[in-house]
Short mmCIF file of C-alpha atoms in Angstrom, two decimals:
data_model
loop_
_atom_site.label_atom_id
_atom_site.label_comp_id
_atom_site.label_asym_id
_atom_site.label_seq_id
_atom_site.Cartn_x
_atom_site.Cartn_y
_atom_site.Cartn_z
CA UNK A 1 -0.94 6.71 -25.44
CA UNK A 2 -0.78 3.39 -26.87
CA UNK A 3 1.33 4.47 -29.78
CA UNK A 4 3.90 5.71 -26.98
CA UNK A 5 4.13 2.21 -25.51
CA UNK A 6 4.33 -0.21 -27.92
CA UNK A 7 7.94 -0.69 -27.55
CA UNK A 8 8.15 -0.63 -24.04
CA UNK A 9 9.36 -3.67 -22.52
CA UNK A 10 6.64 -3.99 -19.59
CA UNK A 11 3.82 -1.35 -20.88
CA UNK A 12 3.77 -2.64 -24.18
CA UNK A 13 2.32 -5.54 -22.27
CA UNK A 14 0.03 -3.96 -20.26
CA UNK A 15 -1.36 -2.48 -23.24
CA UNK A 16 -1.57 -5.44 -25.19
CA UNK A 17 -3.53 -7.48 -22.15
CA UNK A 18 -5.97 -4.78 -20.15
CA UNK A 19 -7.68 -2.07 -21.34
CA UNK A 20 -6.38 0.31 -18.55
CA UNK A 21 -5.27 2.94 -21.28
CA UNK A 22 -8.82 3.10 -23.47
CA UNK A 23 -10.15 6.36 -21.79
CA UNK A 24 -9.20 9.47 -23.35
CA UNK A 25 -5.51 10.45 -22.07
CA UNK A 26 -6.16 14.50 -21.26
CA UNK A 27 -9.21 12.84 -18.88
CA UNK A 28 -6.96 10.63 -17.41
CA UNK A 29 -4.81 13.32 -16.42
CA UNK A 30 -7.61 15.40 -15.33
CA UNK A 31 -8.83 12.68 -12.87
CA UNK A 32 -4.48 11.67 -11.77
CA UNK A 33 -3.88 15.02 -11.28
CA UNK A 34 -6.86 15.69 -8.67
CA UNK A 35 -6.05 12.23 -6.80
CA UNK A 36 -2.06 13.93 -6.85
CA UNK A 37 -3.00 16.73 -5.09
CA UNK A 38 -5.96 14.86 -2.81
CA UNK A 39 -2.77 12.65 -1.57
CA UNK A 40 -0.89 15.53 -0.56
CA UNK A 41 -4.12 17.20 1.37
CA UNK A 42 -3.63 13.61 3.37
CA UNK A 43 0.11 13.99 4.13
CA UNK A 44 -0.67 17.53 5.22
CA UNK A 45 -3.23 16.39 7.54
CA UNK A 46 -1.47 13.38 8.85
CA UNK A 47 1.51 15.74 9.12
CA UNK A 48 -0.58 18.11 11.36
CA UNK A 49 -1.73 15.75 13.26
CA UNK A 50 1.52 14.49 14.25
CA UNK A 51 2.11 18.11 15.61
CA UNK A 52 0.33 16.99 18.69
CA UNK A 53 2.81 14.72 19.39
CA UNK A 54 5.91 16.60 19.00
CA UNK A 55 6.67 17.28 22.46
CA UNK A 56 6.28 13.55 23.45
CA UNK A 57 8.33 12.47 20.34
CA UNK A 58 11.23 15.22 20.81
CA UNK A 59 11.21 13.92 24.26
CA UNK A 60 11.81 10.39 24.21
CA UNK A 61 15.19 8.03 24.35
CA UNK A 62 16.63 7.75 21.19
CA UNK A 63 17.09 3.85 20.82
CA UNK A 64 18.53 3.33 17.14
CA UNK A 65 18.32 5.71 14.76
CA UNK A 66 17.83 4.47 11.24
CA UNK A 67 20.47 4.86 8.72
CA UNK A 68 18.90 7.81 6.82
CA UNK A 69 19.51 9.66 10.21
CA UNK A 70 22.96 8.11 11.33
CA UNK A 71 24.24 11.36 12.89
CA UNK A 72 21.40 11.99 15.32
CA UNK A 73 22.40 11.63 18.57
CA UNK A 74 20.06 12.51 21.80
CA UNK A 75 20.86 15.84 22.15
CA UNK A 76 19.74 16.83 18.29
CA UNK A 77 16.39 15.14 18.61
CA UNK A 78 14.25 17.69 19.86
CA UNK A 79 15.75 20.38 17.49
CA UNK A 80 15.75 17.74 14.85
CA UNK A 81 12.26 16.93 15.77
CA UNK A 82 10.66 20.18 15.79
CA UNK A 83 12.69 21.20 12.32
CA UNK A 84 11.34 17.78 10.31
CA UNK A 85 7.40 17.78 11.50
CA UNK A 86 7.42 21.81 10.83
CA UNK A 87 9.08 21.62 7.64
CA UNK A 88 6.60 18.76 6.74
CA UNK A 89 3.66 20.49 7.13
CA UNK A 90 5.05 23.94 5.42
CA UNK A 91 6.00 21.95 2.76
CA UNK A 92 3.03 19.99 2.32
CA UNK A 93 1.36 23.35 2.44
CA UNK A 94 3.37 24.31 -0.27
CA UNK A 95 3.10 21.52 -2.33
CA UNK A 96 -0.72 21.49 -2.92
CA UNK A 97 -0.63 25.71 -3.48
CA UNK A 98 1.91 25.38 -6.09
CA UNK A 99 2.37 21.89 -7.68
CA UNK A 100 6.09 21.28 -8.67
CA UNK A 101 8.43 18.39 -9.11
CA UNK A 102 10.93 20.22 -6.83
CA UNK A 103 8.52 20.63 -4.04
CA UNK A 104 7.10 16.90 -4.66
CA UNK A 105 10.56 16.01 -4.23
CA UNK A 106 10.91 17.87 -1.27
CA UNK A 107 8.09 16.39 0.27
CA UNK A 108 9.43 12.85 -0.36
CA UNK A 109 12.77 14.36 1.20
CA UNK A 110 11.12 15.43 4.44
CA UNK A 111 8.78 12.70 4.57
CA UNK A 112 11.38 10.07 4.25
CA UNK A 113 13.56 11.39 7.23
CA UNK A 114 10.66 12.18 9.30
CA UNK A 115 9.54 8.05 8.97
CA UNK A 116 13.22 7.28 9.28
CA UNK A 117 12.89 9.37 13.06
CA UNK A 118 9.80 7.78 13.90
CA UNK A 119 11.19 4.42 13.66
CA UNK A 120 14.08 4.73 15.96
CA UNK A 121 12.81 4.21 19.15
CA UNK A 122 13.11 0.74 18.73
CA UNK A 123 10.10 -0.17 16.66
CA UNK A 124 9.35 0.17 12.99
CA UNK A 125 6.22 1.76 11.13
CA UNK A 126 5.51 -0.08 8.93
CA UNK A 127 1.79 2.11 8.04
CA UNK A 128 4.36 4.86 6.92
CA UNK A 129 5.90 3.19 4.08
CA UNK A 130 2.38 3.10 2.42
CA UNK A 131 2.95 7.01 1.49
CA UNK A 132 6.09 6.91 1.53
CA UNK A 133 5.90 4.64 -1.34
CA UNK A 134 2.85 7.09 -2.65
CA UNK A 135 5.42 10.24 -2.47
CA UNK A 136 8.16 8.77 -4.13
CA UNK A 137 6.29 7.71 -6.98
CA UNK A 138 4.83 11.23 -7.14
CA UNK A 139 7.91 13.06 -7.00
CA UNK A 140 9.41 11.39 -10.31
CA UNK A 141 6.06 12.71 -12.35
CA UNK A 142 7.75 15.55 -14.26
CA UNK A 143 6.75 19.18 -14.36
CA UNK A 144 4.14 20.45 -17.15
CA UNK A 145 7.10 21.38 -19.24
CA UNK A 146 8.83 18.05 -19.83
CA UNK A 147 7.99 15.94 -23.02
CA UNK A 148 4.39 13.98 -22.66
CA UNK A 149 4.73 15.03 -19.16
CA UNK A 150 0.59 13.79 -19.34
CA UNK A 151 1.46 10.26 -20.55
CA UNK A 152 4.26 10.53 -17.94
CA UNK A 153 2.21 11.17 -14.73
CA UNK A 154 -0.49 8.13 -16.17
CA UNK A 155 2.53 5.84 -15.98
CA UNK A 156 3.73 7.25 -12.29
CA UNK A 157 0.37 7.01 -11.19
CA UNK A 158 0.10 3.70 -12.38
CA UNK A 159 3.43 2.90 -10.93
CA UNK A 160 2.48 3.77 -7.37
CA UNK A 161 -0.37 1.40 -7.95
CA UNK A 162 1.56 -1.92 -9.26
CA UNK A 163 4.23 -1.32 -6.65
CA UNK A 164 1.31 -0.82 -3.97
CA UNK A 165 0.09 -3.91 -4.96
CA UNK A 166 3.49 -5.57 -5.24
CA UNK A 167 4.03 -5.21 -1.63
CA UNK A 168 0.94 -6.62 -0.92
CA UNK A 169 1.90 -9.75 -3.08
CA UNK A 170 4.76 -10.49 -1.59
CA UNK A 171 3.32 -10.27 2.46
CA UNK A 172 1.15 -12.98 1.17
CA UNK A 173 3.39 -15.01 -0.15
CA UNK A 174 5.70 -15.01 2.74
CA UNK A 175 2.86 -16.01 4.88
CA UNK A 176 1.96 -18.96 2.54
CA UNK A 177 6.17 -19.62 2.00
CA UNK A 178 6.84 -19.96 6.24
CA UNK A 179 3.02 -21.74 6.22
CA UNK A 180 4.35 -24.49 3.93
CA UNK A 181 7.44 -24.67 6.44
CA UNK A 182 5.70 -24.66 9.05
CA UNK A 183 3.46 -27.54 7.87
CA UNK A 184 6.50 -30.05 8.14
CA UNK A 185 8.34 -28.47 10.70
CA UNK A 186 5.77 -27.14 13.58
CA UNK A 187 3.06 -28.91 14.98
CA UNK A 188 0.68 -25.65 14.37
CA UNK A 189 1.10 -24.14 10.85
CA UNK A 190 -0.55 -21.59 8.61
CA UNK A 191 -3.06 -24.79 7.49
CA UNK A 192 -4.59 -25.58 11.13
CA UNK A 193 -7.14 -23.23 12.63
CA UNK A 194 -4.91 -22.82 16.15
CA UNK A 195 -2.43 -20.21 13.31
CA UNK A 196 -5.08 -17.74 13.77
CA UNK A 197 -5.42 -18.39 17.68
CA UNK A 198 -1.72 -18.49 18.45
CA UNK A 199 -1.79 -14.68 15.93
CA UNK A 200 -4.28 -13.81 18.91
CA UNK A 201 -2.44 -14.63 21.52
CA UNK A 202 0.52 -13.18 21.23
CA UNK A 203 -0.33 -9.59 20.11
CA UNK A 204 -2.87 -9.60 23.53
CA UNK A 205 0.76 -10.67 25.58
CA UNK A 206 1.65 -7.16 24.95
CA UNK A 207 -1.55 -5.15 24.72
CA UNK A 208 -4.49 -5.07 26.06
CA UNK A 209 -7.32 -7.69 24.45
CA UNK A 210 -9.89 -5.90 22.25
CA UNK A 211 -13.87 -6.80 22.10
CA UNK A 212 -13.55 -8.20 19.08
CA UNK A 213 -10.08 -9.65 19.70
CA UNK A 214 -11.76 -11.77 22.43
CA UNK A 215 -14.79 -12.91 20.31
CA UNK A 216 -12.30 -14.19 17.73
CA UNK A 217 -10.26 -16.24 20.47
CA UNK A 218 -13.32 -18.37 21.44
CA UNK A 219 -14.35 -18.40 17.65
CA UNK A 220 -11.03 -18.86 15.87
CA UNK A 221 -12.06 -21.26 13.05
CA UNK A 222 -14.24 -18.08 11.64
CA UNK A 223 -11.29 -16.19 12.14
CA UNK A 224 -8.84 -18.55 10.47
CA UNK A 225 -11.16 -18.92 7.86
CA UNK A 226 -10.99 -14.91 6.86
CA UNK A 227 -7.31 -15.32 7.90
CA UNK A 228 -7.33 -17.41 4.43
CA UNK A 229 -9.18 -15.03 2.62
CA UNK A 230 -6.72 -12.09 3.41
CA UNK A 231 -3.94 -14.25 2.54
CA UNK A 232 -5.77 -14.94 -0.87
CA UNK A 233 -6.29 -11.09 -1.51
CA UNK A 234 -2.68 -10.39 -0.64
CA UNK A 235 -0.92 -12.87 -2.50
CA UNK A 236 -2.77 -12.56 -5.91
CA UNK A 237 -2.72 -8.47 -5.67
CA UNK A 238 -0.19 -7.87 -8.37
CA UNK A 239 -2.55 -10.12 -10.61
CA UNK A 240 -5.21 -7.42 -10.29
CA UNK A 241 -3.02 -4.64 -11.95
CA UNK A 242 -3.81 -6.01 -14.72
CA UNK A 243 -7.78 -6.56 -13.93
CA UNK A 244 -8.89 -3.02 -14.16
CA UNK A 245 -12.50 -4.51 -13.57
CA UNK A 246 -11.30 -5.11 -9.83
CA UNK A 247 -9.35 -2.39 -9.23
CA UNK A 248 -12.32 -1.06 -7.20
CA UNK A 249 -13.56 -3.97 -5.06
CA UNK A 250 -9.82 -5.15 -4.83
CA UNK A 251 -9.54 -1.84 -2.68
CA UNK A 252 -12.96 -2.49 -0.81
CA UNK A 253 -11.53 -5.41 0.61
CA UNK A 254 -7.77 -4.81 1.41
CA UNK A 255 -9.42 -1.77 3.32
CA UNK A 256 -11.54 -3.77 5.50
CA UNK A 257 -8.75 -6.13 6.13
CA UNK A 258 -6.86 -2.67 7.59
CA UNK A 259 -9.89 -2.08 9.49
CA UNK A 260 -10.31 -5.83 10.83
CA UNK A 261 -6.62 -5.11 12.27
CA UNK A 262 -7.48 -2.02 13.86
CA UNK A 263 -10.56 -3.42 15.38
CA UNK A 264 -9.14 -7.22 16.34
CA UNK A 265 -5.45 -6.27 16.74
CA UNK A 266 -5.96 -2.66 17.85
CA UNK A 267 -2.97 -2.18 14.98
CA UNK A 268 -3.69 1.39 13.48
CA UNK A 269 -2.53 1.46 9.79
CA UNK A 270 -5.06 4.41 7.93
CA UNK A 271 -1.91 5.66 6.32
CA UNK A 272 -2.73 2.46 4.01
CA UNK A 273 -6.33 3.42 3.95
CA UNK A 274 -5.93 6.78 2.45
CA UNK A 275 -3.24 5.26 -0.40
CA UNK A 276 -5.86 2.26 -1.10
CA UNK A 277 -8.63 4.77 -1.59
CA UNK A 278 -6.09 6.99 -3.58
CA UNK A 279 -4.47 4.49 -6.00
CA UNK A 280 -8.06 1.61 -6.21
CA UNK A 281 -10.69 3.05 -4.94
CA UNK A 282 -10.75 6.22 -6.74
CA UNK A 283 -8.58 5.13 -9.72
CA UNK A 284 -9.79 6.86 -13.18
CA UNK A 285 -8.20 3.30 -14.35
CA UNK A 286 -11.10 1.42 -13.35
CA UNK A 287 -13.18 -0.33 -15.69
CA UNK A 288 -16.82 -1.38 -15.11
CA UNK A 289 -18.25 -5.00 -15.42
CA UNK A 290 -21.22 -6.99 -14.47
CA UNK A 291 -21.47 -8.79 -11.19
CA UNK A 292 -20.69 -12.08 -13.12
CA UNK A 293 -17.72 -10.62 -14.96
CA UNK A 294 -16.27 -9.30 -12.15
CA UNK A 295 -16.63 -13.12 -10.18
CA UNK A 296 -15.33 -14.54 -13.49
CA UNK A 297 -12.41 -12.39 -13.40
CA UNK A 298 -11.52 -13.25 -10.38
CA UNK A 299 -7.88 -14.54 -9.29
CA UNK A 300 -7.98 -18.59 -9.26
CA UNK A 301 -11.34 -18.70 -11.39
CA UNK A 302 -10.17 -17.27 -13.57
CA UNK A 303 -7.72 -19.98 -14.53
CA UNK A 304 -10.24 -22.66 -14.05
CA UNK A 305 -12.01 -20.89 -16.50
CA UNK A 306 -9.07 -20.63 -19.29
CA UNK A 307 -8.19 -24.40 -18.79
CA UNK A 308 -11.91 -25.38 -19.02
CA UNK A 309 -12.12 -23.56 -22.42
CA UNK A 310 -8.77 -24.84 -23.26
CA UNK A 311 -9.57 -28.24 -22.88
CA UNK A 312 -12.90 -27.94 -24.91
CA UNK A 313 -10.96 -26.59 -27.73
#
């Protein structure tokens, strides 16, 4: 596998600086190819579970349809409706019976319309762009007769990962970017505890105010204080691609930051959940470490650590 990438312009590097590639490759597969098929068993459950909603969905006022579907008008949507969520779930069906780039493909097809239709009511998904990311990662791994079509899927699996963790890099730093902004152009910025507060109350002007919601708004410092920490484990994600040692607690906590907004914001995003748990979580990638070489390794330490040792030598 190594061999394969030494000339690549960004795996060669990965190679050279992480040991995500020192397992055996056909195990590798073994374990990418389970977590493949385990992601489409959660698109065919969130796809029947979206079934219940169909008549509600095929019934509702079209407010802007996306540009994927620029030709819907009113009077397509419930035929349009019905046809995408049905043909989702066949083809998810499909999909895990029979294991093909075409039908991968066609699963990204369908799924990609189908989140195009759900946000065009006049409010955007943004949970659905987690798998949608997942799928269309998934439906460039080639079929079992291409060349190294093995090595291939490692590299798309690994793909969805580093892109995963991309995003997640760049919603932190656009929080830190407007916070620095902010800091010289609004008297409450990212930097004073009211951020968190002011976070609060605004999502409760348009939604009712969850238990824990309230408990925050009287105790906002704690809850500016974790705001930090999220901000911290979003911005220095794409770091930990190539940290294979915190792959798996790297997923811990990015899931209970999903959960925290579920349970404070009453903002439902388990699509993100299930593609964490897919891509970290589970990840044959992972490499074990001690407790202290896993703090050690840590973003931030980490280069406290190299200058310390730098400046000794």
């Amino acid at each position: 596998m190594n061999k394969v990438l030494e000339d690549h312009f960004f795996w060669k590097f990965v190679v050279r600086h992480t040991s995500i590639f020192s397992r055996d490759t056909n195990a590798l597969f073994a374990c990418v190819n389970m977590l493949v098929k385990l992601a489409y068993v959660v698109v065919l459950m969130m796809a029947f579970n979206h079934l219940f909603i169909v008549h509600d969905l095929a019934n509702s006022k079209l407010v802007d349809p996306l540009w994927p579907l620029f030709f819907l008008k009113q009077e397509h949507l419930q035929v349009t409706t019905y046809i995408l969520q049905i043909s989702l779930v066949l083809s998810a069906i499909l999909v895990i019976i029979k294991h093909t780039q075409f039908l991968r493909v066609y699963v990204f097809i369908n799924y990609f319309l189908y989140a195009a239709l759900l946000s065009s009511f006049g409010k955007i998904n943004h949970s659905l762009h987690f798998i949608l990311l997942l799928l269309f990662c998934f439906a460039l791994i080639p079929g079992s007769t291409a060349k190294q079509f093995k090595e291939k899927s490692l590299l798309m699996f690994l793909s969805a990962k580093f892109f995963l963790l991309l995003a997640y890099s760049l919603t932190g730093f656009w929080k830190l970017f407007w916070g620095v902004i902010e800091l010289f152009t609004q008297d409450v910025s990212l930097f004073s505890p009211l951020s968190f507060r002011n976070v609060l109350v605004f999502q409760f002007e348009s939604k009712p105010m969850t238990a824990f919601g309230g408990w925050f708004l009287e105790h906002y410092v704690i809850g500016w204080l974790l705001y930090l920490l999220v901000i911290y484990l979003e911005l220095f994600s794409i770091v930990v691609f190539f940290k294979p040692n915190l792959y798996k607690i790297w997923g811990a906590g990015l899931i209970v930051l999903h959960l925290s907004l579920a349970l404070i914001l009453d903002v439902n995003t388990y699509p993100a959940v299930a593609v964490i748990a897919i891509v970290l979580l589970l990840s044959p990638f992972y490499k074990k470490s001690t407790i202290k070489e896993t703090i050690l390794s840590l973003p931030v330490i980490d280069w406290f650590i190299y200058l310390i040792k730098k400046r000794k030598a």
